Backbone as a ProteinNet text record, in pm:
[ID]
protein_1_A
[PRIMARY]
XXXXXXXXXXXXXXXXXXXXXXXXXXXXXXXXXXXXXXXXXXXXXXXXXXXXXXXXXXXXXXXXXXXXXXXXXXXXXXXXXXXXXXXXXXXXXXXXXXXXXXXXXXXXX
[TERTIARY]
2594.2	2540.3	2416.5	2408	2289.2	2161.4	2053.7	1927.9	1877.1	1889	1840.1	1919.6	2050.2	2134.2	2101.3	2080.4	2044.9	1911.6	1813.3	1682.4	1694.7	1775.9	1799	1863.4	1962.6	2029.1	1929.8	1843.1	1743.5	1647.9	1598.3	1505.9	1574.9	1696.3	1772.7	1795.3	1830.3	1854.4	1726.9	1613	1485.3	1449.4	1469.1	1437.6	1525.7	1654.6	1745.1	1706.3	1675.7	1634.7	1507	1409.3	1284	1308.5	1399.8	1433.2	1494.3	1573.8	1633	1522.5	1425.4	1313.8	1233.7	1204.7	1127.4	1202.6	1332.2	1412.9	1414.1	1434.3	1437.6	1301.4	1194.4	1059.7	1024.5	1054.5	1026.6	1110.5	1236.2	1322.8	1271.4	1226.8	1172.3	1044	959.7	833.8	860.8	965.5	995.9	1066.1	1147	1230.1	1200.7	1150.5	1133.6	1264.2	1375.4	1506.6	1541.4	1601.7	1633.9	1750.5	1830.9	1944.5	1905.9	1778.4	1729.7	1751.4	1755.6	1775.8	1912.2	2007.6	2136	2118.6	2021	1991.9	1946.8	1888.3	1842.9	1952.6	2017.3	2111.5	2228.7	2303	2427.3	2406.5	2312.9	2292.8	2243.6	2153.7	2102.9	2210.2	2298	2409.4	2499	2525	2607.9	2536.2	2406.7	2332.2	2322.9	2325.8	2313.8	2441.2	2553.3	2679.4	2716.7	2765.1	2809.5	2703.4	2597.1	2498.5	2422.3	2417.5	2348.9	2417.8	2546.5	2617.5	2563.7	2531.6	2471	2333.4	2256.5	2125.2	2138.1	2232.8	2252.3	2287.2	2377	2413.8	2295.9	2218	2099.4	1996.7	1973.3	1875.5	1909.4	2034.7	2075	2084	2116.3	2116.8	1975.9	1879	1739.5	1694.8	1725.7	1687.9	1751.8	1879.5	1950	1892.8	1867.8	1814.9	1677.9	1595.7	1461	1457.7	1575.2	1588.2	1498.2	1495.6	1415.8	1503.5	1449.4	1516.7	1419.9	1433.5	1340.3	1380.1	1288.8	1309.7	1281	1343.4	1318.3	1171.6	1107.7	967	944.8	826.2	794.8	801	752.4	753.2	896.5	981.6	1121.7	1192.3	1167.6	1228.3	1181.7	1052.2	996.3	1047.4	1053	1098.7	1248.6	1325.1	1468.7	1490.3	1420.5	1434.6	1393.4	1283.9	1236.3	1339.5	1398.6	1502.5	1622	1668.8	1779.3	1740.5	1619.3	1573.6	1567.3	1504.1	1490.7	1628.5	1714.3	1849.1	1925.7	1925	1995.9	1937.5	1804.5	1739.2	1771	1757.9	1788.7	1934.1	2022.5	2164.3	2192	2152.5	2190.7	2110.2	1983.5	1897.2	1851.7	1891.1	1863.6	1992.6	2067.5	2186.8	2301.3	2333.4	2444	2417.3	2297.5	2273.6	2281.8	2235.7	2242.9	2388.4	2470.2	2612.4	2680.5	2647.4	2706.5	2668.9	2544.6	2499.2	2571.7	2586.5	2657.4	2802.6	2868	3006.6	3016.9	2922	2922	2903	2811.7	2787	2909.8	2969.5	3088.2	3204.3	3224.2	3333	3308.7	3180.5	3147.3	3177.2	3170.9	3196.7	3341.7
-3499.4	-3633.4	-3629.6	-3720.1	-3722.8	-3745.9	-3684.3	-3687.5	-3829.9	-3916.3	-4054.2	-4129.5	-4111.5	-4175.5	-4121.4	-3990.7	-3928.2	-3983.8	-3997.4	-4051.1	-4196.7	-4273.9	-4413.5	-4421.4	-4337.3	-4333.2	-4296.6	-4199.8	-4157.5	-4273.1	-4340.2	-4452	-4563.3	-4596.6	-4699.9	-4661.3	-4536.9	-4489.5	-4500.5	-4463.4	-4471.3	-4617.1	-4705	-4847.2	-4908.4	-4878.9	-4931.5	-4876.7	-4748.6	-4688.4	-4752.3	-4771.5	-4835.2	-4979.3	-5048.4	-5186.4	-5194.5	-5096.2	-5091.9	-5081.1	-4993.9	-4979.8	-5109.3	-5169.6	-5294.2	-5404.3	-5418.7	-5520	-5498.2	-5374.6	-5344.2	-5370.2	-5333	-5351.6	-5499.5	-5575.2	-5719.9	-5787.6	-5750.6	-5809.6	-5776.9	-5653.9	-5616.3	-5692.8	-5709.3	-5782.3	-5926.7	-5987.2	-6127	-6145.3	-6049.7	-6070.3	-5975.9	-5857.2	-5750.8	-5722.5	-5744.6	-5719.8	-5572.1	-5520.8	-5377.8	-5344	-5444.1	-5413.7	-5410.5	-5426	-5418.8	-5279.2	-5178.2	-5043.1	-5028.2	-5117.1	-5115.5	-5153.4	-5238.6	-5274.3	-5153.3	-5058.3	-4935.5	-4829.1	-4815	-4705.8	-4706.2	-4815.1	-4816	-4803.3	-4880.1	-4860	-4718.6	-4663.9	-4530.1	-4424.1	-4448.7	-4357	-4353.1	-4469.2	-4477.2	-4414	-4442.4	-4388.8	-4235.8	-4178	-4033.8	-3962.2	-4036.7	-3975.9	-3864.5	-3752.8	-3712.8	-3639	-3587.6	-3510.2	-3594	-3725	-3809.5	-3803.1	-3775.5	-3759.8	-3639.1	-3532.8	-3415.2	-3449.6	-3528.6	-3571.1	-3650.3	-3743.3	-3825.1	-3736.1	-3640.9	-3549.7	-3468.5	-3416.3	-3338.8	-3425.6	-3544.6	-3638	-3671.8	-3710.4	-3746.6	-3625.3	-3509.7	-3387.4	-3353.7	-3368	-3341.5	-3441.7	-3569.2	-3670.8	-3641.5	-3603.1	-3573.2	-3448	-3344.7	-3219.3	-3240.2	-3319.6	-3345.9	-3461.6	-3516.9	-3631	-3747.5	-3773.5	-3884.1	-4006.6	-4120.3	-4246.9	-4332.9	-4330.2	-4403.3	-4549.4	-4635.8	-4778	-4808.9	-4913.5	-4952.4	-4990.8	-4929.8	-4957.5	-4927.7	-4960	-4927.8	-4776.6	-4700.4	-4554.6	-4501.5	-4553.3	-4508.7	-4545.9	-4666.4	-4707.1	-4615.9	-4587.8	-4505.5	-4362.1	-4304.1	-4165.3	-4153.6	-4249.5	-4248.4	-4262.3	-4357.6	-4378.2	-4253.3	-4192.1	-4072.9	-3960.1	-3942.3	-3839.6	-3866.8	-3991.7	-4029.5	-4012.1	-4055.1	-4049.5	-3905.8	-3819.7	-3679	-3614.5	-3639.9	-3583.2	-3629.1	-3759.2	-3813.4	-3766.9	-3765.6	-3723.5	-3577.6	-3492	-3350.7	-3331	-3407.5	-3395.7	-3437.4	-3559.1	-3614.6	-3560.8	-3526.9	-3494	-3349.4	-3270.6	-3126.3	-3046.4	-3071.4	-2992.2	-3019.4	-3145.6	-3178.9	-3127.3	-3148.7	-3090.9	-2938.3	-2874.7	-2729.1	-2681.9	-2745.4	-2710	-2738.8	-2852.1	-2886.1	-2782.6	-2738.6	-2637.2	-2504.3	-2467.2	-2342.1	-2349.2	-2462.9	-2478.3	-2474.3	-2538	-2537.4	-2395.7	-2321.7	-2182.2	-2097.3	-2119.3	-2042.2	-2068.1	-2192.6	-2227	-2169.7	-2161	-2108.6	-1958.9	-1891.6	-1746	-1725.3
5893.1	5884.3	5794	5697.7	5611.8	5692.7	5646.1	5720.5	5743.1	5643.8	5658.4	5765	5766.3	5866.8	6006.1	6015.3	6142.6	6194.5	6104.7	6143.4	6187.9	6118.5	6156.5	6294.2	6317.6	6448.2	6558.4	6532.1	6631	6664.2	6560.7	6583.7	6661.5	6623.9	6694.6	6839.5	6864.2	7000.7	7084.8	7028.4	7099.5	7128	7030.2	7048.9	7158.2	7154.9	7257.7	7395.2	7403	7530.7	7584.1	7497.5	7539.4	7581.3	7513.6	7549.1	7688.9	7722.4	7857.1	7962.5	7938.9	8033.4	8042.6	7930	7929.6	8003.1	7976.9	8044.4	8195.9	8237.9	8381.2	8445.3	8376.9	8431.2	8442	8338	8340.1	8447.7	8458	8561.1	8699.9	8720.2	8851.4	8879.6	8778.8	8795.9	8837.9	8784.6	8814.1	8947.7	8988.9	9107.9	9223.7	9194.1	9293.8	9367.5	9298.6	9357.2	9344.9	9449.3	9450.2	9358.2	9319.6	9232.6	9084.7	9055.2	8917.3	8859.2	8942.1	8889.2	8821.5	8853.6	8783.2	8636.3	8607.2	8468.3	8388.5	8457	8392.1	8395.2	8508.3	8530.6	8432.6	8425.6	8348.5	8197.9	8138.6	7994	7959.7	8041.1	8012.2	8036	8132	8154.5	8030.7	7972.5	7852.5	7732.6	7715.6	7600.9	7603.4	7720.9	7730.8	7770.1	7772.6	7813.8	7716.6	7761.1	7893.6	7976.1	7911.3	7988.1	8089.9	8068.5	8166.1	8302.3	8303	8431.6	8507.8	8434.7	8499.1	8554.6	8478.1	8524.8	8654.6	8659.3	8780.2	8898.7	8877.7	8985.3	9034.7	8942.4	8978.4	9050.4	8997.9	9054.9	9199.9	9223.2	9359.1	9451.1	9397.1	9477.7	9526.7	9436.9	9475.9	9581.5	9560	9658.9	9794.5	9792.9	9917.7	9984.8	9906.4	9960.4	10024.5	9959.8	10012.7	10111	10141.4	10232.7	10190.5	10061.1	10008.7	9989.2	10022.6	9998.7	9919.1	9787.3	9702.9	9693.4	9732.1	9712.5	9566	9516.4	9378.1	9362.6	9264.7	9235.9	9087.9	9039.2	8900.5	8877.8	8974.4	8961.5	8956.8	9042.5	9045.8	8915.8	8866.4	8739.7	8625.9	8621.7	8513.3	8520.1	8639.1	8648.6	8619.3	8665.9	8635.4	8485.3	8424.9	8280.6	8203.4	8242.9	8173.5	8181.5	8297.7	8311.7	8222.2	8221.4	8133.7	7986.6	7953.1	7814.7	7764.6	7841.5	7800.2	7789.1	7885.7	7882.5	7758.8	7734.4	7619	7487.3	7479.1	7355.4	7324	7423.7	7401.3	7361	7424.4	7392.4	7248.7	7211.9	7082	6964.6	6986.6	6872.4	6868	6965	6962.5	6976.6	7084.9	7113.9	7015.5	6991.6	6901.5	6759.9	6702.4	6569.2	6566.8	6674.4	6682	6682.7	6763.4	6770.7	6636.9	6575.6	6445.6	6340	6341.7	6245.7	6268.7	6395.3	6427.9	6381.6	6404.7	6360.9	6208.8	6143	5995.7	5942.4	6002.2	5962.3	5991.6	6107.3	6147.1	6051.3	6012	5919.6	5780	5741.3	5608.8	5599	5712.1	5714	5731.9
[MASK]
+++++++++++++++++++++++++++++++++++++++++++++++++++++++++++++++++++++++++++++++++++++++++++++++++++++++++++++

């Protein structure tokens, strides 16, 4: 992928991810509804698929192991978003380019 296109994709991905957090936060501020976390969960799951599924499994495993029941709050929204964001970012902008480079090098040899 050309570097300019890759940079554009990265910026777009970050903007969309940040928009999801802003939308969820504003919606929670207006309603304080517990189902607002769905506004964050599903788009971020899609943006970080497939590794975001591993994040969800790990996240809920930790909550279950520690017997935590987090109510929807600004802190819960922010920590969930951060986990999805880091997972997706590492996947798309670190891991995928690394694998692509390895495959390109392997094919050249």
